[in-house]
Backbone as CSV, one residue per row, in Angstrom:
resi,resn,N_x,N_y,N_z,CA_x,CA_y,CA_z,C_x,C_y,C_z
1,UNK,11.691,-37.767,24.355,12.294,-37.769,23.024,13.745,-37.301,23.174
2,UNK,14.688,-38.035,22.616,16.092,-37.629,22.692,16.457,-36.774,21.482
3,UNK,17.714,-36.304,21.451,18.154,-35.407,20.382,18.054,-36.034,18.999
4,UNK,18.339,-37.338,18.887,18.291,-37.961,17.563,16.865,-38.003,17.027
5,UNK,15.885,-38.221,17.920,14.483,-38.202,17.471,14.063,-36.784,17.093
6,UNK,14.510,-35.798,17.858,14.174,-34.404,17.560,14.754,-33.998,16.221
7,UNK,15.974,-34.450,15.929,16.594,-34.125,14.645,15.804,-34.730,13.494
8,UNK,15.315,-35.924,13.686,14.549,-36.585,12.636,13.230,-35.875,12.356
9,UNK,12.661,-35.230,13.354,11.399,-34.508,13.143,11.643,-33.121,12.575
10,UNK,12.911,-32.687,12.558,13.225,-31.395,11.959,13.082,-30.228,12.902
11,UNK,12.891,-30.479,14.198,12.697,-29.374,15.131,14.006,-28.745,15.587
12,UNK,15.075,-29.493,15.619,16.373,-28.957,16.024,17.313,-29.056,14.835
13,UNK,17.901,-27.927,14.492,18.819,-27.925,13.361,20.246,-27.966,13.888
14,UNK,21.091,-28.740,13.282,22.494,-28.753,13.707,23.133,-27.383,13.512
15,UNK,24.177,-27.135,14.281,24.860,-25.839,14.219,25.387,-25.562,12.822
16,UNK,25.809,-26.589,12.105,26.337,-26.367,10.759,25.251,-25.837,9.820
17,UNK,24.024,-26.334,9.980,22.921,-25.816,9.164,22.628,-24.358,9.495
18,UNK,22.660,-24.039,10.785,22.408,-22.654,11.188,23.509,-21.732,10.662
19,UNK,24.736,-22.213,10.681,25.845,-21.417,10.149,25.661,-21.187,8.658
20,UNK,25.218,-22.199,7.963,24.997,-22.069,6.523,23.872,-21.072,6.241
21,UNK,22.807,-21.144,7.025,21.683,-20.207,6.857,22.155,-18.782,7.135
22,UNK,22.941,-18.610,8.204,23.453,-17.274,8.538,24.349,-16.751,7.424
23,UNK,25.183,-17.619,6.860,26.063,-17.197,5.768,25.260,-16.799,4.538
24,UNK,24.193,-17.535,4.249,23.346,-17.205,3.098,22.641,-15.870,3.312
25,UNK,22.165,-15.635,4.544,21.503,-14.357,4.846,22.496,-13.201,4.718
26,UNK,23.705,-13.402,5.222,24.719,-12.352,5.133,25.062,-12.059,3.676
27,UNK,25.200,-13.119,2.880,25.506,-12.927,1.459,24.372,-12.195,0.760
28,UNK,23.146,-12.543,1.100,21.988,-11.876,0.497,21.960,-10.399,0.883
29,UNK,22.244,-10.119,2.155,22.266,-8.727,2.614,23.369,-7.946,1.907
30,UNK,24.519,-8.565,1.726,25.614,-7.891,1.025,25.243,-7.603,-0.422
31,UNK,24.548,-8.531,-1.055,24.114,-8.300,-2.433,23.119,-7.145,-2.501
32,UNK,22.229,-7.057,-1.508,21.272,-5.952,-1.461,22.002,-4.612,-1.309
33,UNK,22.977,-4.577,-0.420,23.733,-3.342,-0.206,24.506,-2.974,-1.471
34,UNK,25.092,-3.966,-2.123,25.831,-3.702,-3.361,24.911,-3.136,-4.440
35,UNK,23.698,-3.672,-4.525,22.738,-3.165,-5.513,22.338,-1.729,-5.187
36,UNK,22.145,-1.436,-3.908,21.796,-0.072,-3.521,22.941,0.888,-3.819
37,UNK,24.165,0.459,-3.554,25.326,1.309,-3.853,25.471,1.545,-5.351
38,UNK,25.190,0.530,-6.147,25.254,0.695,-7.602,24.210,1.710,-8.060
39,UNK,23.015,1.641,-7.485,21.980,2.617,-7.817,22.378,4.021,-7.403
40,UNK,22.981,4.139,-6.229,23.448,5.447,-5.767,24.536,5.989,-6.683
41,UNK,25.426,5.124,-7.124,26.486,5.552,-8.044,25.893,6.070,-9.346
42,UNK,24.876,5.406,-9.843,24.213,5.881,-11.074,23.566,7.244,-10.850
43,UNK,22.916,7.416,-9.696,22.294,8.706,-9.383,23.346,9.808,-9.301
44,UNK,24.478,9.497,-8.661,25.546,10.491,-8.545,26.147,10.835,-9.895
45,UNK,26.269,9.851,-10.768,26.777,10.125,-12.130,25.829,11.054,-12.872
46,UNK,24.524,10.808,-12.732,23.538,11.656,-13.400,23.597,13.077,-12.850
47,UNK,23.766,13.211,-11.537,23.870,14.546,-10.953,25.154,15.242,-11.389
48,UNK,26.230,14.500,-11.486,27.512,15.086,-11.889,27.475,15.561,-13.337
49,UNK,26.630,14.966,-14.150,26.541,15.348,-15.562,25.775,16.657,-15.750
50,UNK,24.983,17.027,-14.743,24.212,18.269,-14.861,25.065,19.462,-14.446
51,UNK,24.948,20.578,-15.171,25.724,21.762,-14.779,25.167,22.357,-13.482
52,UNK,26.061,22.977,-12.732,25.639,23.645,-11.500,25.122,25.026,-11.876
53,UNK,23.886,25.287,-11.494,23.280,26.579,-11.813,23.428,27.504,-10.611
54,UNK,23.817,28.752,-10.860,23.956,29.680,-9.731,22.601,29.979,-9.091
55,UNK,22.620,30.186,-7.794,21.403,30.532,-7.060,21.398,32.048,-6.866
56,UNK,20.316,32.716,-7.221,20.262,34.166,-6.996,20.401,34.467,-5.499
57,UNK,21.103,35.548,-5.173,21.320,35.887,-3.763,20.016,36.100,-3.015
58,UNK,18.989,36.594,-3.668,17.709,36.819,-3.005,17.113,35.501,-2.525
59,UNK,17.420,34.426,-3.192,16.895,33.121,-2.784,17.564,32.633,-1.506
60,UNK,18.740,33.163,-1.170,19.444,32.751,0.037,18.993,33.525,1.268
61,UNK,18.308,34.644,1.093,17.859,35.470,2.210,16.641,34.831,2.868
62,UNK,16.747,34.435,4.142,15.602,33.769,4.783,14.412,34.694,4.992
63,UNK,14.638,36.013,4.950,13.540,36.958,5.149,13.026,37.525,3.835
64,UNK,13.442,36.937,2.725,13.053,37.406,1.404,11.532,37.393,1.229
65,UNK,10.857,36.450,1.853,9.404,36.353,1.686,8.688,37.522,2.334
66,UNK,9.357,38.272,3.220,8.723,39.405,3.892,8.694,40.649,3.024
67,UNK,9.559,40.757,2.042,9.662,41.964,1.215,8.338,42.317,0.542
68,UNK,7.646,41.390,-0.109,6.358,41.764,-0.716,5.327,42.181,0.332
69,UNK,5.378,41.582,1.518,4.425,41.942,2.545,4.663,43.356,3.060
70,UNK,5.909,43.741,3.219,6.232,45.095,3.684,5.854,46.111,2.609
71,UNK,6.100,45.789,1.364,5.782,46.717,0.268,4.272,46.933,0.170
72,UNK,3.466,45.943,0.539,2.020,46.059,0.418,1.371,46.675,1.662
73,UNK,2.081,46.685,2.780,1.425,47.150,3.993,1.237,48.669,3.938
74,UNK,0.173,49.119,4.558,-0.167,50.546,4.585,-0.217,50.967,6.036
75,UNK,0.884,51.551,6.516,0.937,51.965,7.916,-0.025,53.054,8.095
C-alpha cells in the first residue's frame, strides 16, 4: 500500500492536520488555564474582602499544647 492509499484509509494524517490538532489542543489548554486563573482571582477577591483577624500569641507557641499537661501532672 502506498502513501496515497494509506491517506484514503485515514491511517496517516498529513502534517497540516496534525498541526491543526496541536493548535486546537493548545488553545483548549490555554482556555482551561484562563478559567482556572479567573477562579483564583475570584477567590483572592473574596479573601481580600475579609478583615485580617489578629492571632493570639499563645496560638503561635509550638509548645502551647504542653501547658495543660504540665499543669495537670503530679510529680
